[in-house]
mmCIF file of C-alpha atoms in Angstrom:
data_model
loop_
_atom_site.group_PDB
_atom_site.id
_atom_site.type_symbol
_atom_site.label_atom_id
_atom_site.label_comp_id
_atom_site.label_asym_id
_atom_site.label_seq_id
_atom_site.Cartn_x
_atom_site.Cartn_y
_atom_site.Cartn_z
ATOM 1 C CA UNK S 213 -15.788 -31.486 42.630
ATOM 2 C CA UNK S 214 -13.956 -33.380 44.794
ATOM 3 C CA UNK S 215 -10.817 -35.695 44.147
ATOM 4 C CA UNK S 216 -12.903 -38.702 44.178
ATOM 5 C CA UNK S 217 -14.275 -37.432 41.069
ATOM 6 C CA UNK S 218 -11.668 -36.555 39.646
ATOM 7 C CA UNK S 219 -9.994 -40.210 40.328
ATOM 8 C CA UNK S 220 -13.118 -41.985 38.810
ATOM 9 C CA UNK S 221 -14.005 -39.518 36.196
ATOM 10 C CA UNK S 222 -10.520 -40.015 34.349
ATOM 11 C CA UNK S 223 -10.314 -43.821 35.121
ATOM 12 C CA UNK S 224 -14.212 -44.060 32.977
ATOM 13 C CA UNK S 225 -13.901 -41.159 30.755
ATOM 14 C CA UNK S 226 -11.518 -43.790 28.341
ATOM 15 C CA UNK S 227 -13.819 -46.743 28.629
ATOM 16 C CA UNK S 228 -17.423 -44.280 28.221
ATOM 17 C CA UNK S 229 -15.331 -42.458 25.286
ATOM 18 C CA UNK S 230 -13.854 -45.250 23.373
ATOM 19 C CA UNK S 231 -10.472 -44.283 21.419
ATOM 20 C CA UNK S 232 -12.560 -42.403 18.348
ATOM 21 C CA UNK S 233 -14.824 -39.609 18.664
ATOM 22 C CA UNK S 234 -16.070 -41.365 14.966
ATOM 23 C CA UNK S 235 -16.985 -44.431 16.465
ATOM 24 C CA UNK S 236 -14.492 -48.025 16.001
ATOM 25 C CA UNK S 237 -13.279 -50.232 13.803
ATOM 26 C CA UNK S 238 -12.206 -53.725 14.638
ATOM 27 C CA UNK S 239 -10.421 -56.664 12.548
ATOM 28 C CA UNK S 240 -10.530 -59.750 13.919
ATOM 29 C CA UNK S 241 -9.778 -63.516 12.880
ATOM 30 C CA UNK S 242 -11.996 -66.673 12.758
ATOM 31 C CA UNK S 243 -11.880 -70.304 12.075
ATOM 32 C CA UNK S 244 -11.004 -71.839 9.007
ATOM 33 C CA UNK S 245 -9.176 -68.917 7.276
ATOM 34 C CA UNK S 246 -12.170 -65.977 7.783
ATOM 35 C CA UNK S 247 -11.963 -62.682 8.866
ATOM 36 C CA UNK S 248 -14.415 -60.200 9.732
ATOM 37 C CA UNK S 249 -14.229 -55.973 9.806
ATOM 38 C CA UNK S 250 -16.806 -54.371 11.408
ATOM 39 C CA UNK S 251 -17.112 -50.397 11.448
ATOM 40 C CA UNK S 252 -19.401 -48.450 14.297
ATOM 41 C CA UNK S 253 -20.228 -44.628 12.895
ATOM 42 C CA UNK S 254 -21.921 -42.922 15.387
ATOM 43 C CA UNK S 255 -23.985 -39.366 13.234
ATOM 44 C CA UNK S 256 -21.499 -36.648 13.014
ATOM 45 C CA UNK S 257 -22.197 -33.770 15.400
ATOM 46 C CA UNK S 258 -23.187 -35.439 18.303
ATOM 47 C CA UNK S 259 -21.909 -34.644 21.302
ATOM 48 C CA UNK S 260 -19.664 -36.514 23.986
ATOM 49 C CA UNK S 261 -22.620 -36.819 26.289
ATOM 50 C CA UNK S 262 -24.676 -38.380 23.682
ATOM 51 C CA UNK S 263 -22.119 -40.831 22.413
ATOM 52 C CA UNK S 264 -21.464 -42.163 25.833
ATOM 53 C CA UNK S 265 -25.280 -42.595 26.433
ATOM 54 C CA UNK S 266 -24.985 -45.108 22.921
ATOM 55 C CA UNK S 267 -21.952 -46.715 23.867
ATOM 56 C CA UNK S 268 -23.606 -47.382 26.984
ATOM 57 C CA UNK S 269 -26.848 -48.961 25.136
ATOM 58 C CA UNK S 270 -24.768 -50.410 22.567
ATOM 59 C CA UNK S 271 -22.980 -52.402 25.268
ATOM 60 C CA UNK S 272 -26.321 -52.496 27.874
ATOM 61 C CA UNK S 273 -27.063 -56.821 26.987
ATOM 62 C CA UNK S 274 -23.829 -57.502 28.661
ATOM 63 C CA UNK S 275 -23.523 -54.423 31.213
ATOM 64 C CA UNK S 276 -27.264 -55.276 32.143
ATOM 65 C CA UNK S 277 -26.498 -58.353 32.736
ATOM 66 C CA UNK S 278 -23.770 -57.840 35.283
ATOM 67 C CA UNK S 279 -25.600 -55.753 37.401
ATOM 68 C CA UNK S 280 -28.884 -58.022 37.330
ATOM 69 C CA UNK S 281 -26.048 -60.528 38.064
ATOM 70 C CA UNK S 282 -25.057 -58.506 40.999
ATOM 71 C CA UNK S 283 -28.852 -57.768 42.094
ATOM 72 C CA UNK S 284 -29.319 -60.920 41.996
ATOM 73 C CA UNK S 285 -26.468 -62.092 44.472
ATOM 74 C CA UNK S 286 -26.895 -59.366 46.676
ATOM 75 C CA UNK S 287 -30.652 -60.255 47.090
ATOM 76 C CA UNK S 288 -29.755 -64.195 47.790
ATOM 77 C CA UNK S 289 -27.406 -63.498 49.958
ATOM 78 C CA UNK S 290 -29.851 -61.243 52.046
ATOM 79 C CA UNK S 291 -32.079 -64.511 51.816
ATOM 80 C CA UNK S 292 -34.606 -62.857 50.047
ATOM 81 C CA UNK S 293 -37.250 -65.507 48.662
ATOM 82 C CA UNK S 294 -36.943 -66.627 45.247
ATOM 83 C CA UNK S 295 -40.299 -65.278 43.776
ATOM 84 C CA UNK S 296 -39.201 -61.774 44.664
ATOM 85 C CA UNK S 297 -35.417 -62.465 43.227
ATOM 86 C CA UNK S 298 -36.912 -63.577 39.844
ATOM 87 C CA UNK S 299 -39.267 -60.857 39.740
ATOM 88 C CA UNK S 300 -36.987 -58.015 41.317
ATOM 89 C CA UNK S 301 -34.619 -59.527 38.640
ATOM 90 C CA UNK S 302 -36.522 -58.654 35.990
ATOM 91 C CA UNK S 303 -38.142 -56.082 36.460
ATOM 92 C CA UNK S 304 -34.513 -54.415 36.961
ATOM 93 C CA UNK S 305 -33.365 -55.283 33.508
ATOM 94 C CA UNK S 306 -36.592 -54.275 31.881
ATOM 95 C CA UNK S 307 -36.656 -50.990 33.717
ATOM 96 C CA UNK S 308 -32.684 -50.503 33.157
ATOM 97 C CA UNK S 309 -33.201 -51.173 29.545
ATOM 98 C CA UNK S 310 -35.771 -48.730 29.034
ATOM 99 C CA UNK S 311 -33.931 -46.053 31.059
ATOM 100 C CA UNK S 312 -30.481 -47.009 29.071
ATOM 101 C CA UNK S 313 -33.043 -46.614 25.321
ATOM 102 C CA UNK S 314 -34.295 -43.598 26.358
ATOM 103 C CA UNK S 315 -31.258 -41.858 27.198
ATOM 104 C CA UNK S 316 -29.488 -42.874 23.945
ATOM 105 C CA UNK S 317 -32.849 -40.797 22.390
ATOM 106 C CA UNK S 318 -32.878 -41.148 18.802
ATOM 107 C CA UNK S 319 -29.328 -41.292 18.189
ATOM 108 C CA UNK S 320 -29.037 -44.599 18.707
ATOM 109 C CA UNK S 321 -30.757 -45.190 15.378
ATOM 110 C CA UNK S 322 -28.731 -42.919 13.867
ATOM 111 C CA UNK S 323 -25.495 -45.338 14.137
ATOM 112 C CA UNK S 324 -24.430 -47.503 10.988
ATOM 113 C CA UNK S 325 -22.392 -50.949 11.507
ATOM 114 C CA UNK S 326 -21.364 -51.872 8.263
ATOM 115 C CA UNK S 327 -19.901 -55.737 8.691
ATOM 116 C CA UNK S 328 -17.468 -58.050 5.963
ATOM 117 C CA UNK S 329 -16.817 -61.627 6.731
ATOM 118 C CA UNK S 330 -14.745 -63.276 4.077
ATOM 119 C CA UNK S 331 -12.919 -66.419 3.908
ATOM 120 C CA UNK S 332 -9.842 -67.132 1.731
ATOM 121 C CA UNK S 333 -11.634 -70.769 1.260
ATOM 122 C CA UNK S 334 -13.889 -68.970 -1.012
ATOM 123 C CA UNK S 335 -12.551 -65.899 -2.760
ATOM 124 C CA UNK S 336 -15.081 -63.096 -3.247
ATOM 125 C CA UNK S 337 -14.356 -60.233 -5.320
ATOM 126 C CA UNK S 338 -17.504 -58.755 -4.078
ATOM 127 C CA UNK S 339 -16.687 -59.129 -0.536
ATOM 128 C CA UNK S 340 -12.928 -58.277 -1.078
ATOM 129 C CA UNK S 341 -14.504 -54.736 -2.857
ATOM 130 C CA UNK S 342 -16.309 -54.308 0.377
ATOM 131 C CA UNK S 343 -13.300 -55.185 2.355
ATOM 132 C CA UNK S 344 -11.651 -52.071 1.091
ATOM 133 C CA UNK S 345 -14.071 -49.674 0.923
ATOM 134 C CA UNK S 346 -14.271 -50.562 4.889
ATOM 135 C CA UNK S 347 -10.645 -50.374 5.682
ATOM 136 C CA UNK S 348 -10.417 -47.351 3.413
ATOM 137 C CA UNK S 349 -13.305 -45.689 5.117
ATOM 138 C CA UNK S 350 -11.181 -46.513 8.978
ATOM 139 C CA UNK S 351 -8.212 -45.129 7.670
ATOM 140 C CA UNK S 352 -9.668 -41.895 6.538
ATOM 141 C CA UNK S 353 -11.536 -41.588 9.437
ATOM 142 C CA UNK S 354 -8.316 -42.744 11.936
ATOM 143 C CA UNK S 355 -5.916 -40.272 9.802
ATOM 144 C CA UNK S 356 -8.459 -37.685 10.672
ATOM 145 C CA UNK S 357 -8.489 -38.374 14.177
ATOM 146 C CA UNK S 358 -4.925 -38.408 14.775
ATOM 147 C CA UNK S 359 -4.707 -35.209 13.172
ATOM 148 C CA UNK S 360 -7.273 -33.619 15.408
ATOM 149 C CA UNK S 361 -5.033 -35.425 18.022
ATOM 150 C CA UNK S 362 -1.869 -33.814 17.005
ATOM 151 C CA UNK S 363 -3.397 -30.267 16.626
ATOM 152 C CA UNK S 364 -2.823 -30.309 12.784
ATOM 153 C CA UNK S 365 -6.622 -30.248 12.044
ATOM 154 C CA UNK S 366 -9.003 -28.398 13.786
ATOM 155 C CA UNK S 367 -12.571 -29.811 15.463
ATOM 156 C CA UNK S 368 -14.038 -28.296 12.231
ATOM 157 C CA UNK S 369 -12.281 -29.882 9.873
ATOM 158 C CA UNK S 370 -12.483 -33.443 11.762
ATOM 159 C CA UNK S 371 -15.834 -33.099 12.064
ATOM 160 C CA UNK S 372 -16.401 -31.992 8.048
ATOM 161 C CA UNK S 373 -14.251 -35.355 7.466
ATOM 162 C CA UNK S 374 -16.480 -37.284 10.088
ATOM 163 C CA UNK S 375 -19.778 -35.964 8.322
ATOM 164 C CA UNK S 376 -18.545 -36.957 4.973
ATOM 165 C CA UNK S 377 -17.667 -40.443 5.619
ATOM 166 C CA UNK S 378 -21.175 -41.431 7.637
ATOM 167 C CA UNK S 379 -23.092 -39.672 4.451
ATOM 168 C CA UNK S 380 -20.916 -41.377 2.015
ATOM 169 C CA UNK S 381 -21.174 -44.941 4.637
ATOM 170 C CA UNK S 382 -24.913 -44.174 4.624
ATOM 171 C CA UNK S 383 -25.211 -44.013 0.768
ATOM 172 C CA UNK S 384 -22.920 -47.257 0.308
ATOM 173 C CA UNK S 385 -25.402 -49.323 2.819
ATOM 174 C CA UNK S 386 -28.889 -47.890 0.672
ATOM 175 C CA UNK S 387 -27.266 -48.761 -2.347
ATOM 176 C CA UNK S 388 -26.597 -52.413 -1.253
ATOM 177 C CA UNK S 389 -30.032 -53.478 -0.277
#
């Protein structure tokens, strides 16, 4: 391995990797007073190479479509006719996209979003329930992290408190439909 490698392999191994082994959880603000949580949990026990290869086809509609983008410059700039942009075009993301599914295997089913978008227009008790159990489910799960992180918990025990929370996420989503 050369220092190339190195160079590129530590500048993508944070973006392929995301922050949490677990998966993420994001809080953001909307219009009009609403806010929405959303929590990614990828199946406990899988392994870095597997969770890049679903971060990658979790994020594939927009990466896809920047490389397409880029096929599709580079070929009209070569002056290629248009017939065999649109269809080299294509054919790219359709190819790409099955290459990108298959590599993500059956994990990629495997991976629970759980999503709560409430408004303090309408007050919920229902959604503000599910509001906690979310951020309580993050904090567990970031607690455990940071104590892998630290060296006060071993990959064991992270991954016992990973396993519990995508069983106990799993239950809470069959229970709601």
């Amino acid at each position: 391995m050369d220092l190339s490698e190195l160079t590129l392999s530590r500048w993508l191994s944070p973006l392929l990797d995301g922050r949490c082994r677990w998966g993420s959880y994001t809080v953001s603000a909307g219009r009009y007073g609403s806010t929405s949580q959303r929590l990614v949990l990828y199946p406990a026990g899988i392994s870095a190479r597997q969770r890049r290869r679903v971060r990658v086809w979790r994020g594939w509609t927009v990466l896809g479509l920047v490389a397409v983008f880029g096929e599709f410059v580079t070929l009209v700039e070569a002056g290629a006719p248009r017939l065999l942009v649109i269809t080299s075009c294509i054919g790219f993301y359709v190819a790409s996209t099955l290459v990108v599914a298959h590599a993500a295997g059956s994990i990629r089913r495997g991976v629970l979003e759980l999503t709560v978008v409430s408004s303090s227009l309408a007050p919920d008790t229902r959604l503000s329930a599910e509001s906690r159990y979310l951020a309580g489910l993050a904090s567990t799960l970031l607690i455990a992290e940071e104590s892998l992180a630290c060296g006060a918990s071993s990959p064991a025990d992270h991954e016992l408190v990973w396993s519990s929370a995508y069983s106990d996420a799993r239950r809470h989503l069959g229970a709601g439909r």
